[in-house]
PDB file of C-alpha atoms in Angstrom:
ATOM      1  CA  MET W   1      12.739  14.731 -21.878  1.00 77.00           C
ATOM      2  CA  ASP W   2      16.268  14.062 -20.726  1.00 88.00           C
ATOM      3  CA  ASP W   3      17.133  13.336 -17.098  1.00 88.00           C
ATOM      4  CA  ALA W   4      18.357  16.891 -16.404  1.00 92.00           C
ATOM      5  CA  ARG W   5      15.055  18.422 -17.530  1.00 94.00           C
ATOM      6  CA  LEU W   6      13.093  15.799 -15.555  1.00 95.00           C
ATOM      7  CA  GLU W   7      15.191  16.600 -12.475  1.00 96.00           C
ATOM      8  CA  ALA W   8      14.436  20.317 -12.914  1.00 96.00           C
ATOM      9  CA  LEU W   9      10.723  19.541 -13.320  1.00 96.00           C
ATOM     10  CA  GLY W  10      10.798  17.417 -10.151  1.00 96.00           C
ATOM     11  CA  GLN W  11      12.403  20.281  -8.242  1.00 97.00           C
ATOM     12  CA  LEU W  12       9.819  22.704  -9.620  1.00 97.00           C
ATOM     13  CA  ILE W  13       6.915  20.500  -8.514  1.00 97.00           C
ATOM     14  CA  THR W  14       8.250  19.690  -5.046  1.00 97.00           C
ATOM     15  CA  GLY W  15       9.133  23.361  -4.529  1.00 97.00           C
ATOM     16  CA  ALA W  16       5.689  24.549  -5.587  1.00 97.00           C
ATOM     17  CA  LEU W  17       3.835  22.009  -3.426  1.00 97.00           C
ATOM     18  CA  PRO W  18       5.618  21.858  -0.054  1.00 96.00           C
ATOM     19  CA  GLY W  19       4.053  19.302   2.247  1.00 96.00           C
ATOM     20  CA  ALA W  20       2.075  17.792  -0.638  1.00 97.00           C
ATOM     21  CA  ALA W  21       4.863  16.717  -3.006  1.00 98.00           C
ATOM     22  CA  LEU W  22       7.277  15.057  -0.592  1.00 97.00           C
ATOM     23  CA  GLY W  23      10.155  14.257  -2.930  1.00 97.00           C
ATOM     24  CA  HIS W  24      11.085  13.166  -6.413  1.00 97.00           C
ATOM     25  CA  ASP W  25      13.241  10.631  -8.219  1.00 97.00           C
ATOM     26  CA  VAL W  26      14.423  10.318 -11.808  1.00 96.00           C
ATOM     27  CA  SER W  27      15.225   6.765 -12.872  1.00 93.00           C
ATOM     28  CA  PHE W  28      15.298   5.218 -16.338  1.00 90.00           C
ATOM     29  CA  ASN W  29      14.279   8.578 -17.853  1.00 89.00           C
ATOM     30  CA  GLN W  30      11.076   8.656 -15.766  1.00 93.00           C
ATOM     31  CA  LEU W  31      10.047  11.172 -13.100  1.00 96.00           C
ATOM     32  CA  THR W  32       8.326   9.893  -9.961  1.00 98.00           C
ATOM     33  CA  ILE W  33       6.925  12.295  -7.370  1.00 98.00           C
ATOM     34  CA  SER W  34       6.246  10.984  -3.851  1.00 98.00           C
ATOM     35  CA  VAL W  35       3.030  12.571  -2.612  1.00 98.00           C
ATOM     36  CA  ASP W  36       0.836  12.958   0.446  1.00 98.00           C
ATOM     37  CA  LEU W  37      -2.353  11.267  -0.757  1.00 98.00           C
ATOM     38  CA  ALA W  38      -4.480  13.490   1.495  1.00 97.00           C
ATOM     39  CA  LYS W  39      -3.469  16.354  -0.835  1.00 98.00           C
ATOM     40  CA  ILE W  40      -3.776  14.513  -4.165  1.00 98.00           C
ATOM     41  CA  VAL W  41      -6.553  16.804  -5.464  1.00 98.00           C
ATOM     42  CA  GLU W  42      -4.389  19.902  -4.894  1.00 98.00           C
ATOM     43  CA  ILE W  43      -1.455  18.155  -6.585  1.00 98.00           C
ATOM     44  CA  ALA W  44      -3.505  17.004  -9.586  1.00 98.00           C
ATOM     45  CA  ARG W  45      -5.016  20.469 -10.042  1.00 98.00           C
ATOM     46  CA  PHE W  46      -1.577  22.125  -9.932  1.00 98.00           C
ATOM     47  CA  LEU W  47      -0.089  19.668 -12.437  1.00 98.00           C
ATOM     48  CA  LYS W  48      -3.003  20.157 -14.815  1.00 98.00           C
ATOM     49  CA  GLU W  49      -3.420  23.935 -14.581  1.00 97.00           C
ATOM     50  CA  ASP W  50       0.067  25.342 -13.965  1.00 97.00           C
ATOM     51  CA  SER W  51       1.496  26.704 -17.223  1.00 96.00           C
ATOM     52  CA  ARG W  52       4.918  25.217 -16.415  1.00 96.00           C
ATOM     53  CA  CYS W  53       3.456  21.703 -16.229  1.00 96.00           C
ATOM     54  CA  ARG W  54       0.204  21.249 -18.215  1.00 97.00           C
ATOM     55  CA  PHE W  55      -0.245  17.561 -17.364  1.00 97.00           C
ATOM     56  CA  VAL W  56      -3.686  17.617 -18.982  1.00 97.00           C
ATOM     57  CA  ASN W  57      -3.818  13.946 -19.957  1.00 97.00           C
ATOM     58  CA  PHE W  58      -4.792  11.572 -17.191  1.00 96.00           C
ATOM     59  CA  THR W  59      -3.552   8.074 -18.078  1.00 96.00           C
ATOM     60  CA  ASP W  60      -4.435   5.793 -15.167  1.00 97.00           C
ATOM     61  CA  ILE W  61      -4.494   4.974 -11.465  1.00 98.00           C
ATOM     62  CA  THR W  62      -3.453   1.672  -9.974  1.00 97.00           C
ATOM     63  CA  ALA W  63      -1.918   0.301  -6.801  1.00 97.00           C
ATOM     64  CA  VAL W  64       0.962  -1.928  -5.801  1.00 97.00           C
ATOM     65  CA  ASP W  65       0.584  -4.161  -2.756  1.00 97.00           C
ATOM     66  CA  TYR W  66       3.480  -4.641  -0.337  1.00 97.00           C
ATOM     67  CA  PRO W  67       1.851  -6.850   2.358  1.00 95.00           C
ATOM     68  CA  GLY W  68       4.855  -6.626   4.703  1.00 94.00           C
ATOM     69  CA  ARG W  69       4.662  -2.826   5.077  1.00 95.00           C
ATOM     70  CA  GLU W  70       2.504  -0.918   7.551  1.00 94.00           C
ATOM     71  CA  ASN W  71       1.174   1.203   4.654  1.00 96.00           C
ATOM     72  CA  ARG W  72       0.921  -1.758   2.352  1.00 97.00           C
ATOM     73  CA  PHE W  73      -0.295   0.027  -0.796  1.00 97.00           C
ATOM     74  CA  ASP W  74       1.426   2.422  -3.149  1.00 98.00           C
ATOM     75  CA  VAL W  75      -1.352   4.256  -4.991  1.00 98.00           C
ATOM     76  CA  VAL W  76       0.119   5.214  -8.372  1.00 98.00           C
ATOM     77  CA  TYR W  77      -1.109   7.879 -10.827  1.00 98.00           C
ATOM     78  CA  HIS W  78       0.253   8.410 -14.358  1.00 98.00           C
ATOM     79  CA  LEU W  79      -0.158  11.718 -16.216  1.00 98.00           C
ATOM     80  CA  LEU W  80       1.050  13.089 -19.562  1.00 97.00           C
ATOM     81  CA  SER W  81       1.931  16.640 -20.566  1.00 97.00           C
ATOM     82  CA  PRO W  82       1.749  17.035 -24.360  1.00 96.00           C
ATOM     83  CA  THR W  83       3.137  20.566 -23.899  1.00 94.00           C
ATOM     84  CA  LEU W  84       6.315  19.254 -22.253  1.00 94.00           C
ATOM     85  CA  ASN W  85       6.243  15.904 -24.060  1.00 94.00           C
ATOM     86  CA  ALA W  86       6.714  14.285 -20.638  1.00 94.00           C
ATOM     87  CA  ARG W  87       5.091  11.686 -18.451  1.00 95.00           C
ATOM     88  CA  ILE W  88       4.959  11.749 -14.670  1.00 97.00           C
ATOM     89  CA  ARG W  89       4.216   9.192 -11.994  1.00 98.00           C
ATOM     90  CA  LEU W  90       2.733  10.175  -8.637  1.00 98.00           C
ATOM     91  CA  ARG W  91       3.116   7.661  -5.826  1.00 98.00           C
ATOM     92  CA  GLY W  92       1.674   7.785  -2.324  1.00 98.00           C
ATOM     93  CA  GLU W  93       1.370   5.259   0.475  1.00 98.00           C
ATOM     94  CA  ALA W  94      -1.925   4.009   1.924  1.00 97.00           C
ATOM     95  CA  ASN W  95      -3.184   1.233   4.147  1.00 96.00           C
ATOM     96  CA  GLU W  96      -6.482  -0.644   4.249  1.00 93.00           C
ATOM     97  CA  THR W  97      -8.290   2.225   5.998  1.00 95.00           C
ATOM     98  CA  THR W  98      -6.696   5.250   4.306  1.00 96.00           C
ATOM     99  CA  GLN W  99      -9.311   7.423   2.632  1.00 96.00           C
ATOM    100  CA  VAL W 100      -7.818   8.781  -0.585  1.00 98.00           C
ATOM    101  CA  PRO W 101      -9.618  11.834  -2.030  1.00 98.00           C
ATOM    102  CA  SER W 102     -11.074  11.231  -5.491  1.00 98.00           C
ATOM    103  CA  ILE W 103      -9.556  13.270  -8.324  1.00 98.00           C
ATOM    104  CA  ILE W 104     -12.676  13.023 -10.508  1.00 97.00           C
ATOM    105  CA  GLY W 105     -13.288  16.759 -10.049  1.00 97.00           C
ATOM    106  CA  VAL W 106      -9.957  17.436 -11.778  1.00 98.00           C
ATOM    107  CA  PHE W 107      -9.822  14.447 -14.140  1.00 97.00           C
ATOM    108  CA  PRO W 108     -13.300  12.975 -14.798  1.00 96.00           C
ATOM    109  CA  GLY W 109     -11.634  10.040 -16.576  1.00 95.00           C
ATOM    110  CA  ALA W 110     -10.357   8.810 -13.201  1.00 96.00           C
ATOM    111  CA  ASP W 111     -13.834   7.407 -12.471  1.00 95.00           C
ATOM    112  CA  TRP W 112     -13.320   3.876 -13.776  1.00 95.00           C
ATOM    113  CA  PHE W 113      -9.708   3.619 -12.573  1.00 96.00           C
ATOM    114  CA  GLU W 114     -10.597   4.587  -8.991  1.00 96.00           C
ATOM    115  CA  ARG W 115     -13.366   1.993  -8.987  1.00 96.00           C
ATOM    116  CA  GLU W 116     -11.003  -0.620 -10.411  1.00 96.00           C
ATOM    117  CA  THR W 117      -8.319   0.154  -7.803  1.00 96.00           C
ATOM    118  CA  TYR W 118     -10.970  -0.066  -5.089  1.00 96.00           C
ATOM    119  CA  ASP W 119     -12.267  -3.366  -6.419  1.00 94.00           C
ATOM    120  CA  LEU W 120      -8.894  -5.041  -6.965  1.00 94.00           C
ATOM    121  CA  TYR W 121      -6.938  -3.664  -3.983  1.00 95.00           C
ATOM    122  CA  GLY W 122      -9.484  -2.255  -1.539  1.00 93.00           C
ATOM    123  CA  VAL W 123      -8.129   1.316  -1.724  1.00 96.00           C
ATOM    124  CA  ILE W 124     -10.938   3.628  -0.604  1.00 95.00           C
ATOM    125  CA  PHE W 125     -11.542   6.806  -2.646  1.00 97.00           C
ATOM    126  CA  VAL W 126     -13.722   9.343  -0.850  1.00 97.00           C
ATOM    127  CA  GLY W 127     -15.777  11.816  -2.815  1.00 95.00           C
ATOM    128  CA  HIS W 128     -16.201   9.379  -5.687  1.00 93.00           C
ATOM    129  CA  PRO W 129     -19.801   9.588  -6.969  1.00 91.00           C
ATOM    130  CA  ASP W 130     -20.250   5.811  -7.469  1.00 89.00           C
ATOM    131  CA  MET W 131     -17.734   3.871  -5.356  1.00 86.00           C
ATOM    132  CA  ARG W 132     -18.904   0.317  -5.923  1.00 85.00           C
ATOM    133  CA  ARG W 133     -17.233  -2.846  -7.078  1.00 84.00           C
ATOM    134  CA  LEU W 134     -16.857  -3.540 -10.781  1.00 79.00           C
ATOM    135  CA  LEU W 135     -16.592  -7.309 -10.599  1.00 73.00           C
TER     136      LEU W 135
END
């Protein structure tokens, strides 16, 4: 997808999810949506089920640690829409006590990645059926 189509997709998503999708950015031919992690299940369900999006392929979840920030973690989700031939990144801020809702109900493949992000960064996913350390 070219930058203009990614920009239009970002506007579509932020317009459809007010208060959940907080903003978007297109850089290096990649779309990043800033999200409210408390609403990540609603966001994931919309991106998967809405006919204008169809992000049906869950790729991964990880985190980035910025120790100097109050919300030190960026929790990052990557999804793919074969229909649009586009990838998307969702990014939301969390701290050591933020309880991030699990998206396993929408994307069962998130199971291992949520556990890994918990184990490596300490990000807490609530509603996960087996939130224990891997290592």
